[in-house]
mmCIF file with all atom_site columns, C-alpha atoms in Angstrom:
data_model
loop_
_atom_site.group_PDB
_atom_site.id
_atom_site.type_symbol
_atom_site.label_atom_id
_atom_site.label_alt_id
_atom_site.label_comp_id
_atom_site.label_asym_id
_atom_site.label_entity_id
_atom_site.label_seq_id
_atom_site.pdbx_PDB_ins_code
_atom_site.Cartn_x
_atom_site.Cartn_y
_atom_site.Cartn_z
_atom_site.occupancy
_atom_site.B_iso_or_equiv
_atom_site.pdbx_formal_charge
_atom_site.auth_seq_id
_atom_site.auth_comp_id
_atom_site.auth_asym_id
_atom_site.auth_atom_id
_atom_site.pdbx_PDB_model_num
ATOM 1   C CA . ALA A 1 1   ? 87.664  -113.280 134.132 1.00 75.00 ? 1   ALA A CA 1
ATOM 2   C CA . GLN A 1 2   ? 90.320  -111.234 133.971 1.00 82.00 ? 2   GLN A CA 1
ATOM 3   C CA . SER A 1 3   ? 90.816  -108.184 131.155 1.00 89.00 ? 3   SER A CA 1
ATOM 4   C CA . VAL A 1 4   ? 93.713  -106.175 130.681 1.00 93.00 ? 4   VAL A CA 1
ATOM 5   C CA . THR A 1 5   ? 93.548  -102.281 129.159 1.00 95.00 ? 5   THR A CA 1
ATOM 6   C CA . GLN A 1 6   ? 96.486  -100.559 127.774 1.00 95.00 ? 6   GLN A CA 1
ATOM 7   C CA . LEU A 1 7   ? 95.700  -96.995  127.686 1.00 90.00 ? 7   LEU A CA 1
ATOM 8   C CA . ASP A 1 8   ? 97.970  -95.817  124.846 1.00 94.00 ? 8   ASP A CA 1
ATOM 9   C CA . SER A 1 9   ? 97.905  -97.687  121.159 1.00 93.00 ? 9   SER A CA 1
ATOM 10  C CA . GLN A 1 10  ? 100.841 -95.564  120.284 1.00 96.00 ? 10  GLN A CA 1
ATOM 11  C CA . VAL A 1 11  ? 103.698 -93.866  122.005 1.00 97.00 ? 11  VAL A CA 1
ATOM 12  C CA . PRO A 1 12  ? 106.273 -91.900  119.895 1.00 97.00 ? 12  PRO A CA 1
ATOM 13  C CA . VAL A 1 13  ? 109.349 -90.971  122.025 1.00 97.00 ? 13  VAL A CA 1
ATOM 14  C CA . PHE A 1 14  ? 113.028 -89.111  121.123 1.00 97.00 ? 14  PHE A CA 1
ATOM 15  C CA . GLU A 1 15  ? 115.824 -91.602  121.713 1.00 97.00 ? 15  GLU A CA 1
ATOM 16  C CA . GLU A 1 16  ? 117.342 -91.211  125.478 1.00 97.00 ? 16  GLU A CA 1
ATOM 17  C CA . ALA A 1 17  ? 114.314 -90.207  126.903 1.00 98.00 ? 17  ALA A CA 1
ATOM 18  C CA . PRO A 1 18  ? 112.216 -91.697  129.500 1.00 98.00 ? 18  PRO A CA 1
ATOM 19  C CA . VAL A 1 19  ? 109.292 -93.664  128.296 1.00 98.00 ? 19  VAL A CA 1
ATOM 20  C CA . GLU A 1 20  ? 106.329 -94.933  130.814 1.00 97.00 ? 20  GLU A CA 1
ATOM 21  C CA . LEU A 1 21  ? 103.867 -97.531  128.892 1.00 98.00 ? 21  LEU A CA 1
ATOM 22  C CA . ARG A 1 22  ? 100.217 -98.204  130.782 1.00 97.00 ? 22  ARG A CA 1
ATOM 23  C CA . CYS A 1 23  ? 98.464  -101.190 131.452 1.00 97.00 ? 23  CYS A CA 1
ATOM 24  C CA . ASN A 1 24  ? 95.343  -101.599 133.809 1.00 97.00 ? 24  ASN A CA 1
ATOM 25  C CA . TYR A 1 25  ? 93.777  -104.986 134.595 1.00 95.00 ? 25  TYR A CA 1
ATOM 26  C CA . SER A 1 26  ? 90.479  -106.389 136.056 1.00 91.00 ? 26  SER A CA 1
ATOM 27  C CA . SER A 1 27  ? 90.311  -109.473 138.136 1.00 86.00 ? 27  SER A CA 1
ATOM 28  C CA . SER A 1 28  ? 88.546  -110.761 140.906 1.00 80.00 ? 28  SER A CA 1
ATOM 29  C CA . VAL A 1 29  ? 91.195  -113.115 142.038 1.00 83.00 ? 29  VAL A CA 1
ATOM 30  C CA . SER A 1 30  ? 94.994  -112.877 142.510 1.00 86.00 ? 30  SER A CA 1
ATOM 31  C CA . VAL A 1 31  ? 97.036  -112.250 139.408 1.00 88.00 ? 31  VAL A CA 1
ATOM 32  C CA . TYR A 1 32  ? 100.292 -112.879 138.010 1.00 90.00 ? 32  TYR A CA 1
ATOM 33  C CA . LEU A 1 33  ? 101.244 -109.983 135.640 1.00 93.00 ? 33  LEU A CA 1
ATOM 34  C CA . PHE A 1 34  ? 103.732 -109.914 132.415 1.00 93.00 ? 34  PHE A CA 1
ATOM 35  C CA . TRP A 1 35  ? 104.885 -107.748 129.900 1.00 96.00 ? 35  TRP A CA 1
ATOM 36  C CA . TYR A 1 36  ? 106.259 -109.289 126.506 1.00 95.00 ? 36  TYR A CA 1
ATOM 37  C CA . VAL A 1 37  ? 107.745 -107.616 123.478 1.00 96.00 ? 37  VAL A CA 1
ATOM 38  C CA . GLN A 1 38  ? 107.214 -108.437 120.047 1.00 94.00 ? 38  GLN A CA 1
ATOM 39  C CA . TYR A 1 39  ? 109.876 -106.887 117.879 1.00 93.00 ? 39  TYR A CA 1
ATOM 40  C CA . PRO A 1 40  ? 108.758 -106.280 113.602 1.00 87.00 ? 40  PRO A CA 1
ATOM 41  C CA . ASN A 1 41  ? 107.781 -110.175 112.025 1.00 83.00 ? 41  ASN A CA 1
ATOM 42  C CA . GLN A 1 42  ? 108.762 -112.024 115.202 1.00 86.00 ? 42  GLN A CA 1
ATOM 43  C CA . GLY A 1 43  ? 106.879 -113.607 118.007 1.00 88.00 ? 43  GLY A CA 1
ATOM 44  C CA . LEU A 1 44  ? 106.355 -112.491 121.501 1.00 92.00 ? 44  LEU A CA 1
ATOM 45  C CA . GLN A 1 45  ? 109.172 -112.200 124.180 1.00 92.00 ? 45  GLN A CA 1
ATOM 46  C CA . LEU A 1 46  ? 109.118 -112.179 127.488 1.00 92.00 ? 46  LEU A CA 1
ATOM 47  C CA . LEU A 1 47  ? 110.121 -108.765 129.358 1.00 95.00 ? 47  LEU A CA 1
ATOM 48  C CA . LEU A 1 48  ? 109.386 -109.120 132.974 1.00 94.00 ? 48  LEU A CA 1
ATOM 49  C CA . LYS A 1 49  ? 106.871 -110.825 135.265 1.00 92.00 ? 49  LYS A CA 1
ATOM 50  C CA . TYR A 1 50  ? 105.660 -110.004 138.574 1.00 92.00 ? 50  TYR A CA 1
ATOM 51  C CA . LEU A 1 51  ? 104.588 -113.140 140.647 1.00 88.00 ? 51  LEU A CA 1
ATOM 52  C CA . SER A 1 52  ? 104.547 -111.570 144.361 1.00 86.00 ? 52  SER A CA 1
ATOM 53  C CA . GLY A 1 53  ? 106.685 -109.806 147.093 1.00 86.00 ? 53  GLY A CA 1
ATOM 54  C CA . SER A 1 54  ? 108.673 -107.030 145.873 1.00 88.00 ? 54  SER A CA 1
ATOM 55  C CA . THR A 1 55  ? 106.156 -104.336 143.918 1.00 90.00 ? 55  THR A CA 1
ATOM 56  C CA . LEU A 1 56  ? 109.126 -103.322 141.804 1.00 95.00 ? 56  LEU A CA 1
ATOM 57  C CA . VAL A 1 57  ? 110.075 -105.566 139.017 1.00 95.00 ? 57  VAL A CA 1
ATOM 58  C CA . LYS A 1 58  ? 113.356 -105.763 136.753 1.00 95.00 ? 58  LYS A CA 1
ATOM 59  C CA . GLY A 1 59  ? 113.497 -106.784 133.220 1.00 94.00 ? 59  GLY A CA 1
ATOM 60  C CA . ILE A 1 60  ? 115.582 -107.633 130.219 1.00 93.00 ? 60  ILE A CA 1
ATOM 61  C CA . ASN A 1 61  ? 116.812 -104.372 128.236 1.00 92.00 ? 61  ASN A CA 1
ATOM 62  C CA . GLY A 1 62  ? 116.587 -101.910 131.478 1.00 95.00 ? 62  GLY A CA 1
ATOM 63  C CA . PHE A 1 63  ? 112.836 -102.052 131.411 1.00 97.00 ? 63  PHE A CA 1
ATOM 64  C CA . GLU A 1 64  ? 110.968 -102.011 134.861 1.00 97.00 ? 64  GLU A CA 1
ATOM 65  C CA . ALA A 1 65  ? 107.634 -102.271 135.996 1.00 97.00 ? 65  ALA A CA 1
ATOM 66  C CA . GLU A 1 66  ? 105.901 -101.506 139.084 1.00 96.00 ? 66  GLU A CA 1
ATOM 67  C CA . PHE A 1 67  ? 102.576 -103.193 140.444 1.00 94.00 ? 67  PHE A CA 1
ATOM 68  C CA . ASN A 1 68  ? 99.768  -101.055 141.994 1.00 94.00 ? 68  ASN A CA 1
ATOM 69  C CA . LYS A 1 69  ? 97.502  -103.454 144.026 1.00 91.00 ? 69  LYS A CA 1
ATOM 70  C CA . SER A 1 70  ? 95.134  -100.444 144.926 1.00 91.00 ? 70  SER A CA 1
ATOM 71  C CA . GLN A 1 71  ? 95.155  -99.142  141.504 1.00 92.00 ? 71  GLN A CA 1
ATOM 72  C CA . THR A 1 72  ? 95.043  -102.307 139.768 1.00 94.00 ? 72  THR A CA 1
ATOM 73  C CA . SER A 1 73  ? 98.089  -100.831 137.351 1.00 95.00 ? 73  SER A CA 1
ATOM 74  C CA . PHE A 1 74  ? 101.258 -102.963 135.903 1.00 97.00 ? 74  PHE A CA 1
ATOM 75  C CA . HIS A 1 75  ? 102.891 -99.788  134.280 1.00 97.00 ? 75  HIS A CA 1
ATOM 76  C CA . LEU A 1 76  ? 106.010 -100.630 132.609 1.00 98.00 ? 76  LEU A CA 1
ATOM 77  C CA . ARG A 1 77  ? 108.965 -97.803  132.275 1.00 98.00 ? 77  ARG A CA 1
ATOM 78  C CA . LYS A 1 78  ? 112.718 -97.451  130.969 1.00 98.00 ? 78  LYS A CA 1
ATOM 79  C CA . PRO A 1 79  ? 114.462 -94.434  132.003 1.00 97.00 ? 79  PRO A CA 1
ATOM 80  C CA . SER A 1 80  ? 116.359 -93.882  128.657 1.00 97.00 ? 80  SER A CA 1
ATOM 81  C CA . VAL A 1 81  ? 115.413 -95.746  125.228 1.00 97.00 ? 81  VAL A CA 1
ATOM 82  C CA . HIS A 1 82  ? 117.467 -96.592  122.332 1.00 96.00 ? 82  HIS A CA 1
ATOM 83  C CA . ILE A 1 83  ? 116.439 -96.834  118.886 1.00 96.00 ? 83  ILE A CA 1
ATOM 84  C CA . SER A 1 84  ? 116.604 -100.950 119.124 1.00 95.00 ? 84  SER A CA 1
ATOM 85  C CA . ASP A 1 85  ? 113.436 -100.803 121.475 1.00 97.00 ? 85  ASP A CA 1
ATOM 86  C CA . THR A 1 86  ? 110.963 -100.033 119.001 1.00 96.00 ? 86  THR A CA 1
ATOM 87  C CA . ALA A 1 87  ? 108.527 -102.783 118.992 1.00 96.00 ? 87  ALA A CA 1
ATOM 88  C CA . GLU A 1 88  ? 104.915 -103.624 120.072 1.00 96.00 ? 88  GLU A CA 1
ATOM 89  C CA . TYR A 1 89  ? 104.641 -104.244 123.790 1.00 97.00 ? 89  TYR A CA 1
ATOM 90  C CA . PHE A 1 90  ? 102.008 -106.447 125.553 1.00 96.00 ? 90  PHE A CA 1
ATOM 91  C CA . CYS A 1 91  ? 100.528 -106.471 129.059 1.00 96.00 ? 91  CYS A CA 1
ATOM 92  C CA . ALA A 1 92  ? 99.231  -109.618 129.947 1.00 93.00 ? 92  ALA A CA 1
ATOM 93  C CA . VAL A 1 93  ? 97.639  -111.263 132.891 1.00 91.00 ? 93  VAL A CA 1
ATOM 94  C CA . SER A 1 94  ? 96.965  -114.767 134.352 1.00 88.00 ? 94  SER A CA 1
ATOM 95  C CA . ASP A 1 95  ? 95.024  -116.331 137.244 1.00 84.00 ? 95  ASP A CA 1
ATOM 96  C CA . ALA A 1 96  ? 97.212  -117.021 139.978 1.00 80.00 ? 96  ALA A CA 1
ATOM 97  C CA . LYS A 1 97  ? 95.328  -120.268 141.584 1.00 79.00 ? 97  LYS A CA 1
ATOM 98  C CA . THR A 1 98  ? 95.373  -122.309 138.312 1.00 74.00 ? 98  THR A CA 1
ATOM 99  C CA . SER A 1 99  ? 98.115  -124.927 137.901 1.00 62.00 ? 99  SER A CA 1
ATOM 100 C CA . TYR A 1 100 ? 99.396  -123.565 134.494 1.00 66.00 ? 100 TYR A CA 1
ATOM 101 C CA . ASP A 1 101 ? 99.416  -120.302 132.506 1.00 65.00 ? 101 ASP A CA 1
ATOM 102 C CA . LYS A 1 102 ? 96.111  -119.084 130.653 1.00 76.00 ? 102 LYS A CA 1
ATOM 103 C CA . VAL A 1 103 ? 97.516  -115.612 129.882 1.00 86.00 ? 103 VAL A CA 1
ATOM 104 C CA . ILE A 1 104 ? 95.121  -112.953 128.798 1.00 89.00 ? 104 ILE A CA 1
ATOM 105 C CA . PHE A 1 105 ? 96.631  -110.014 126.758 1.00 92.00 ? 105 PHE A CA 1
ATOM 106 C CA . GLY A 1 106 ? 96.133  -106.696 126.317 1.00 93.00 ? 106 GLY A CA 1
ATOM 107 C CA . PRO A 1 107 ? 96.052  -104.596 122.619 1.00 93.00 ? 107 PRO A CA 1
ATOM 108 C CA . GLY A 1 108 ? 99.217  -103.466 122.493 1.00 94.00 ? 108 GLY A CA 1
ATOM 109 C CA . THR A 1 109 ? 101.470 -100.448 122.582 1.00 96.00 ? 109 THR A CA 1
ATOM 110 C CA . SER A 1 110 ? 103.211 -99.464  119.566 1.00 96.00 ? 110 SER A CA 1
ATOM 111 C CA . LEU A 1 111 ? 106.436 -97.731  120.901 1.00 97.00 ? 111 LEU A CA 1
ATOM 112 C CA . SER A 1 112 ? 108.542 -95.943  118.333 1.00 97.00 ? 112 SER A CA 1
ATOM 113 C CA . VAL A 1 113 ? 111.875 -94.217  119.208 1.00 97.00 ? 113 VAL A CA 1
ATOM 114 C CA . ILE A 1 114 ? 112.522 -91.225  116.993 1.00 96.00 ? 114 ILE A CA 1
ATOM 115 C CA . PRO A 1 115 ? 116.223 -90.544  116.389 1.00 95.00 ? 115 PRO A CA 1
ATOM 116 C CA . ASN B 2 1   ? 117.843 -124.267 118.907 1.00 61.00 ? 1   ASN B CA 1
ATOM 117 C CA . ALA B 2 2   ? 115.554 -125.369 121.435 1.00 69.00 ? 2   ALA B CA 1
ATOM 118 C CA . GLY B 2 3   ? 112.239 -123.607 120.957 1.00 92.00 ? 3   GLY B CA 1
ATOM 119 C CA . VAL B 2 4   ? 108.884 -123.599 119.427 1.00 95.00 ? 4   VAL B CA 1
ATOM 120 C CA . THR B 2 5   ? 108.592 -124.010 115.386 1.00 95.00 ? 5   THR B CA 1
ATOM 121 C CA . GLN B 2 6   ? 105.623 -123.091 113.686 1.00 96.00 ? 6   GLN B CA 1
ATOM 122 C CA . THR B 2 7   ? 104.962 -124.560 110.023 1.00 96.00 ? 7   THR B CA 1
ATOM 123 C CA . PRO B 2 8   ? 104.282 -123.056 107.814 1.00 96.00 ? 8   PRO B CA 1
ATOM 124 C CA . LYS B 2 9   ? 105.093 -119.746 107.848 1.00 94.00 ? 9   LYS B CA 1
ATOM 125 C CA . PHE B 2 10  ? 102.883 -117.866 105.362 1.00 95.00 ? 10  PHE B CA 1
ATOM 126 C CA . ARG B 2 11  ? 99.650  -119.690 103.589 1.00 96.00 ? 11  ARG B CA 1
ATOM 127 C CA . VAL B 2 12  ? 97.054  -118.291 101.615 1.00 97.00 ? 12  VAL B CA 1
ATOM 128 C CA . LEU B 2 13  ? 93.618  -120.280 101.888 1.00 96.00 ? 13  LEU B CA 1
ATOM 129 C CA . LYS B 2 14  ? 90.405  -119.785 99.988  1.00 97.00 ? 14  LYS B CA 1
ATOM 130 C CA . THR B 2 15  ? 87.207  -119.824 101.445 1.00 97.00 ? 15  THR B CA 1
ATOM 131 C CA . GLY B 2 16  ? 85.906  -122.729 102.288 1.00 97.00 ? 16  GLY B CA 1
ATOM 132 C CA . GLN B 2 17  ? 89.257  -124.792 102.265 1.00 97.00 ? 17  GLN B CA 1
ATOM 133 C CA . SER B 2 18  ? 90.573  -126.413 105.135 1.00 96.00 ? 18  SER B CA 1
ATOM 134 C CA . MET B 2 19  ? 94.020  -126.624 106.702 1.00 95.00 ? 19  MET B CA 1
ATOM 135 C CA . THR B 2 20  ? 96.317  -127.914 109.717 1.00 97.00 ? 20  THR B CA 1
ATOM 136 C CA . LEU B 2 21  ? 98.987  -125.499 111.218 1.00 97.00 ? 21  LEU B CA 1
ATOM 137 C CA . LEU B 2 22  ? 101.835 -127.351 113.315 1.00 97.00 ? 22  LEU B CA 1
ATOM 138 C CA . CYS B 2 23  ? 103.254 -126.321 116.119 1.00 97.00 ? 23  CYS B CA 1
ATOM 139 C CA . ALA B 2 24  ? 106.423 -128.276 117.579 1.00 97.00 ? 24  ALA B CA 1
ATOM 140 C CA . GLN B 2 25  ? 108.242 -127.702 120.916 1.00 97.00 ? 25  GLN B CA 1
ATOM 141 C CA . ASP B 2 26  ? 111.363 -129.628 121.975 1.00 95.00 ? 26  ASP B CA 1
ATOM 142 C CA . MET B 2 27  ? 111.469 -128.297 125.549 1.00 92.00 ? 27  MET B CA 1
ATOM 143 C CA . ASN B 2 28  ? 109.157 -130.946 127.056 1.00 93.00 ? 28  ASN B CA 1
ATOM 144 C CA . HIS B 2 29  ? 106.725 -128.358 128.281 1.00 92.00 ? 29  HIS B CA 1
ATOM 145 C CA . GLU B 2 30  ? 103.444 -129.665 129.506 1.00 91.00 ? 30  GLU B CA 1
ATOM 146 C CA . TYR B 2 31  ? 101.121 -126.765 128.484 1.00 92.00 ? 31  TYR B CA 1
ATOM 147 C CA . MET B 2 32  ? 100.790 -125.768 124.867 1.00 94.00 ? 32  MET B CA 1
ATOM 148 C CA . TYR B 2 33  ? 98.495  -122.526 123.201 1.00 95.00 ? 33  TYR B CA 1
ATOM 149 C CA . TRP B 2 34  ? 97.274  -121.373 120.011 1.00 97.00 ? 34  TRP B CA 1
ATOM 150 C CA . TYR B 2 35  ? 96.808  -117.692 120.126 1.00 96.00 ? 35  TYR B CA 1
ATOM 151 C CA . ARG B 2 36  ? 95.444  -115.503 116.726 1.00 96.00 ? 36  ARG B CA 1
ATOM 152 C CA . GLN B 2 37  ? 96.679  -112.016 116.661 1.00 94.00 ? 37  GLN B CA 1
ATOM 153 C CA . ASP B 2 38  ? 94.797  -109.336 114.978 1.00 92.00 ? 38  ASP B CA 1
ATOM 154 C CA . PRO B 2 39  ? 95.342  -105.310 114.837 1.00 86.00 ? 39  PRO B CA 1
ATOM 155 C CA . GLY B 2 40  ? 94.274  -103.530 117.820 1.00 82.00 ? 40  GLY B CA 1
ATOM 156 C CA . MET B 2 41  ? 93.137  -106.446 119.600 1.00 84.00 ? 41  MET B CA 1
ATOM 157 C CA . GLY B 2 42  ? 96.236  -108.109 121.013 1.00 88.00 ? 42  GLY B CA 1
ATOM 158 C CA . LEU B 2 43  ? 96.376  -111.707 120.897 1.00 92.00 ? 43  LEU B CA 1
ATOM 159 C CA . ARG B 2 44  ? 93.212  -113.821 121.823 1.00 93.00 ? 44  ARG B CA 1
ATOM 160 C CA . LEU B 2 45  ? 93.545  -117.455 122.977 1.00 93.00 ? 45  LEU B CA 1
ATOM 161 C CA . ILE B 2 46  ? 91.782  -120.183 120.780 1.00 96.00 ? 46  ILE B CA 1
ATOM 162 C CA . HIS B 2 47  ? 92.684  -123.465 122.536 1.00 96.00 ? 47  HIS B CA 1
ATOM 163 C CA . TYR B 2 48  ? 94.934  -124.759 124.820 1.00 94.00 ? 48  TYR B CA 1
ATOM 164 C CA . SER B 2 49  ? 96.281  -127.986 125.993 1.00 94.00 ? 49  SER B CA 1
ATOM 165 C CA . VAL B 2 50  ? 97.445  -128.733 129.636 1.00 90.00 ? 50  VAL B CA 1
ATOM 166 C CA . GLY B 2 51  ? 98.725  -132.272 128.821 1.00 91.00 ? 51  GLY B CA 1
ATOM 167 C CA . GLU B 2 52  ? 99.108  -134.947 126.167 1.00 94.00 ? 52  GLU B CA 1
ATOM 168 C CA . GLY B 2 53  ? 95.607  -136.058 124.937 1.00 94.00 ? 53  GLY B CA 1
ATOM 169 C CA . THR B 2 54  ? 94.078  -132.659 126.457 1.00 94.00 ? 54  THR B CA 1
ATOM 170 C CA . THR B 2 55  ? 92.605  -129.984 124.780 1.00 96.00 ? 55  THR B CA 1
ATOM 171 C CA . ALA B 2 56  ? 90.507  -127.114 126.023 1.00 94.00 ? 56  ALA B CA 1
ATOM 172 C CA . LYS B 2 57  ? 88.456  -123.821 124.579 1.00 93.00 ? 57  LYS B CA 1
ATOM 173 C CA . GLY B 2 58  ? 89.624  -120.490 125.170 1.00 91.00 ? 58  GLY B CA 1
ATOM 174 C CA . GLU B 2 59  ? 88.352  -117.120 124.295 1.00 89.00 ? 59  GLU B CA 1
ATOM 175 C CA . VAL B 2 60  ? 87.811  -117.511 120.452 1.00 94.00 ? 60  VAL B CA 1
ATOM 176 C CA . PRO B 2 61  ? 87.171  -121.176 119.680 1.00 96.00 ? 61  PRO B CA 1
ATOM 177 C CA . ASP B 2 62  ? 84.520  -121.402 116.989 1.00 96.00 ? 62  ASP B CA 1
ATOM 178 C CA . GLY B 2 63  ? 85.665  -122.336 113.756 1.00 96.00 ? 63  GLY B CA 1
ATOM 179 C CA . TYR B 2 64  ? 89.119  -124.013 114.862 1.00 97.00 ? 64  TYR B CA 1
ATOM 180 C CA . ASN B 2 65  ? 89.769  -127.347 115.974 1.00 97.00 ? 65  ASN B CA 1
ATOM 181 C CA . VAL B 2 66  ? 92.717  -128.892 117.661 1.00 97.00 ? 66  VAL B CA 1
ATOM 182 C CA . SER B 2 67  ? 94.693  -132.126 118.761 1.00 97.00 ? 67  SER B CA 1
ATOM 183 C CA . ARG B 2 68  ? 97.630  -132.701 121.093 1.00 97.00 ? 68  ARG B CA 1
ATOM 184 C CA . LEU B 2 69  ? 98.388  -136.610 120.133 1.00 95.00 ? 69  LEU B CA 1
ATOM 185 C CA . LYS B 2 70  ? 101.905 -136.347 120.985 1.00 96.00 ? 70  LYS B CA 1
ATOM 186 C CA . LYS B 2 71  ? 103.218 -134.327 123.839 1.00 96.00 ? 71  LYS B CA 1
ATOM 187 C CA . GLN B 2 72  ? 105.638 -132.207 121.663 1.00 97.00 ? 72  GLN B CA 1
ATOM 188 C CA . ASN B 2 73  ? 102.800 -131.306 119.072 1.00 97.00 ? 73  ASN B CA 1
ATOM 189 C CA . PHE B 2 74  ? 99.883  -129.007 119.152 1.00 98.00 ? 74  PHE B CA 1
ATOM 190 C CA . LEU B 2 75  ? 97.720  -129.109 115.943 1.00 98.00 ? 75  LEU B CA 1
ATOM 191 C CA . LEU B 2 76  ? 95.427  -126.110 114.999 1.00 98.00 ? 76  LEU B CA 1
ATOM 192 C CA . GLY B 2 77  ? 93.047  -127.284 112.205 1.00 97.00 ? 77  GLY B CA 1
ATOM 193 C CA . LEU B 2 78  ? 90.474  -124.873 110.262 1.00 96.00 ? 78  LEU B CA 1
ATOM 194 C CA . GLU B 2 79  ? 87.719  -127.034 108.542 1.00 91.00 ? 79  GLU B CA 1
ATOM 195 C CA . SER B 2 80  ? 86.280  -124.564 106.235 1.00 95.00 ? 80  SER B CA 1
ATOM 196 C CA . ALA B 2 81  ? 88.118  -121.491 106.119 1.00 95.00 ? 81  ALA B CA 1
ATOM 197 C CA . ALA B 2 82  ? 86.774  -117.827 106.235 1.00 97.00 ? 82  ALA B CA 1
ATOM 198 C CA . PRO B 2 83  ? 87.966  -114.509 105.670 1.00 96.00 ? 83  PRO B CA 1
ATOM 199 C CA . SER B 2 84  ? 87.539  -113.812 109.254 1.00 96.00 ? 84  SER B CA 1
ATOM 200 C CA . GLN B 2 85  ? 90.036  -115.986 109.909 1.00 97.00 ? 85  GLN B CA 1
ATOM 201 C CA . THR B 2 86  ? 92.315  -114.320 108.213 1.00 97.00 ? 86  THR B CA 1
ATOM 202 C CA . SER B 2 87  ? 95.312  -113.376 111.223 1.00 97.00 ? 87  SER B CA 1
ATOM 203 C CA . VAL B 2 88  ? 98.817  -114.179 112.543 1.00 96.00 ? 88  VAL B CA 1
ATOM 204 C CA . TYR B 2 89  ? 98.555  -117.386 114.175 1.00 97.00 ? 89  TYR B CA 1
ATOM 205 C CA . PHE B 2 90  ? 100.827 -118.026 117.499 1.00 96.00 ? 90  PHE B CA 1
ATOM 206 C CA . CYS B 2 91  ? 101.621 -121.122 119.228 1.00 96.00 ? 91  CYS B CA 1
ATOM 207 C CA . ALA B 2 92  ? 103.403 -120.786 122.755 1.00 94.00 ? 92  ALA B CA 1
ATOM 208 C CA . SER B 2 93  ? 104.585 -123.543 125.226 1.00 93.00 ? 93  SER B CA 1
ATOM 209 C CA . SER B 2 94  ? 104.909 -123.340 129.088 1.00 89.00 ? 94  SER B CA 1
ATOM 210 C CA . SER B 2 95  ? 106.683 -125.725 131.708 1.00 84.00 ? 95  SER B CA 1
ATOM 211 C CA . ASP B 2 96  ? 105.943 -125.565 135.481 1.00 72.00 ? 96  ASP B CA 1
ATOM 212 C CA . ARG B 2 97  ? 104.389 -122.065 136.207 1.00 65.00 ? 97  ARG B CA 1
ATOM 213 C CA . PRO B 2 98  ? 104.884 -119.042 136.413 1.00 63.00 ? 98  PRO B CA 1
ATOM 214 C CA . TYR B 2 99  ? 107.887 -119.093 134.066 1.00 68.00 ? 99  TYR B CA 1
ATOM 215 C CA . GLY B 2 100 ? 105.783 -117.197 131.458 1.00 80.00 ? 100 GLY B CA 1
ATOM 216 C CA . TYR B 2 101 ? 105.239 -118.036 127.736 1.00 87.00 ? 101 TYR B CA 1
ATOM 217 C CA . THR B 2 102 ? 107.841 -119.742 124.746 1.00 91.00 ? 102 THR B CA 1
ATOM 218 C CA . PHE B 2 103 ? 106.616 -118.345 121.208 1.00 93.00 ? 103 PHE B CA 1
ATOM 219 C CA . GLY B 2 104 ? 106.634 -119.479 117.905 1.00 94.00 ? 104 GLY B CA 1
ATOM 220 C CA . SER B 2 105 ? 107.298 -116.929 115.206 1.00 92.00 ? 105 SER B CA 1
ATOM 221 C CA . GLY B 2 106 ? 103.714 -117.113 113.770 1.00 94.00 ? 106 GLY B CA 1
ATOM 222 C CA . THR B 2 107 ? 102.517 -118.156 111.064 1.00 96.00 ? 107 THR B CA 1
ATOM 223 C CA . ARG B 2 108 ? 100.745 -115.659 108.542 1.00 95.00 ? 108 ARG B CA 1
ATOM 224 C CA . LEU B 2 109 ? 97.499  -116.824 106.897 1.00 97.00 ? 109 LEU B CA 1
ATOM 225 C CA . THR B 2 110 ? 95.432  -115.072 104.778 1.00 97.00 ? 110 THR B CA 1
ATOM 226 C CA . VAL B 2 111 ? 91.910  -116.315 103.396 1.00 97.00 ? 111 VAL B CA 1
ATOM 227 C CA . VAL B 2 112 ? 90.380  -114.831 100.000 1.00 96.00 ? 112 VAL B CA 1
#
């Protein structure tokens, strides 16, 4: 079974500053990794995903994430945040061997961008 | 617009009442999922379906039932609501993996 840990429940950051949201996962099998974003009172949107190949994955809205197999981490980064990035961010994992996405989500990190 | 539609958006139930949440997708996706979202716990999988006529249990299935009689619809039922089922419920669908999920906008359920 897989599990996901997001080390920071809340991250405040000033506008135009860089940010890193941390994610670690646990799995005995090969995995796919995802980051989703949830804006207030909305559903979740896929931000980016790691399937295989290059460990640096670029997503929408200027976000990127790096897969580190040895540290079982998939941290999300953005070099300069905007007020509009204020949202809840969820790291997620699924078993790469199954034929469908049965995704396990982390508890979420609330990013607050301060003007 | 194509996507996942959940009805209703809000509902208040009394303990012991029953209700059904409807999820409809128009993307011809094979796979559909029901999650519940609670503060500090992320999203937890309740039930899922890998095709019309099939359902399977997720992490937290107790107290819920589901049906997928048509490919585009996935129903979540609460037979006897309890306050512990107060939550925001999200439906999602996906096609051939690994494209990621398309989520609905959620149903906020309060059981009093």
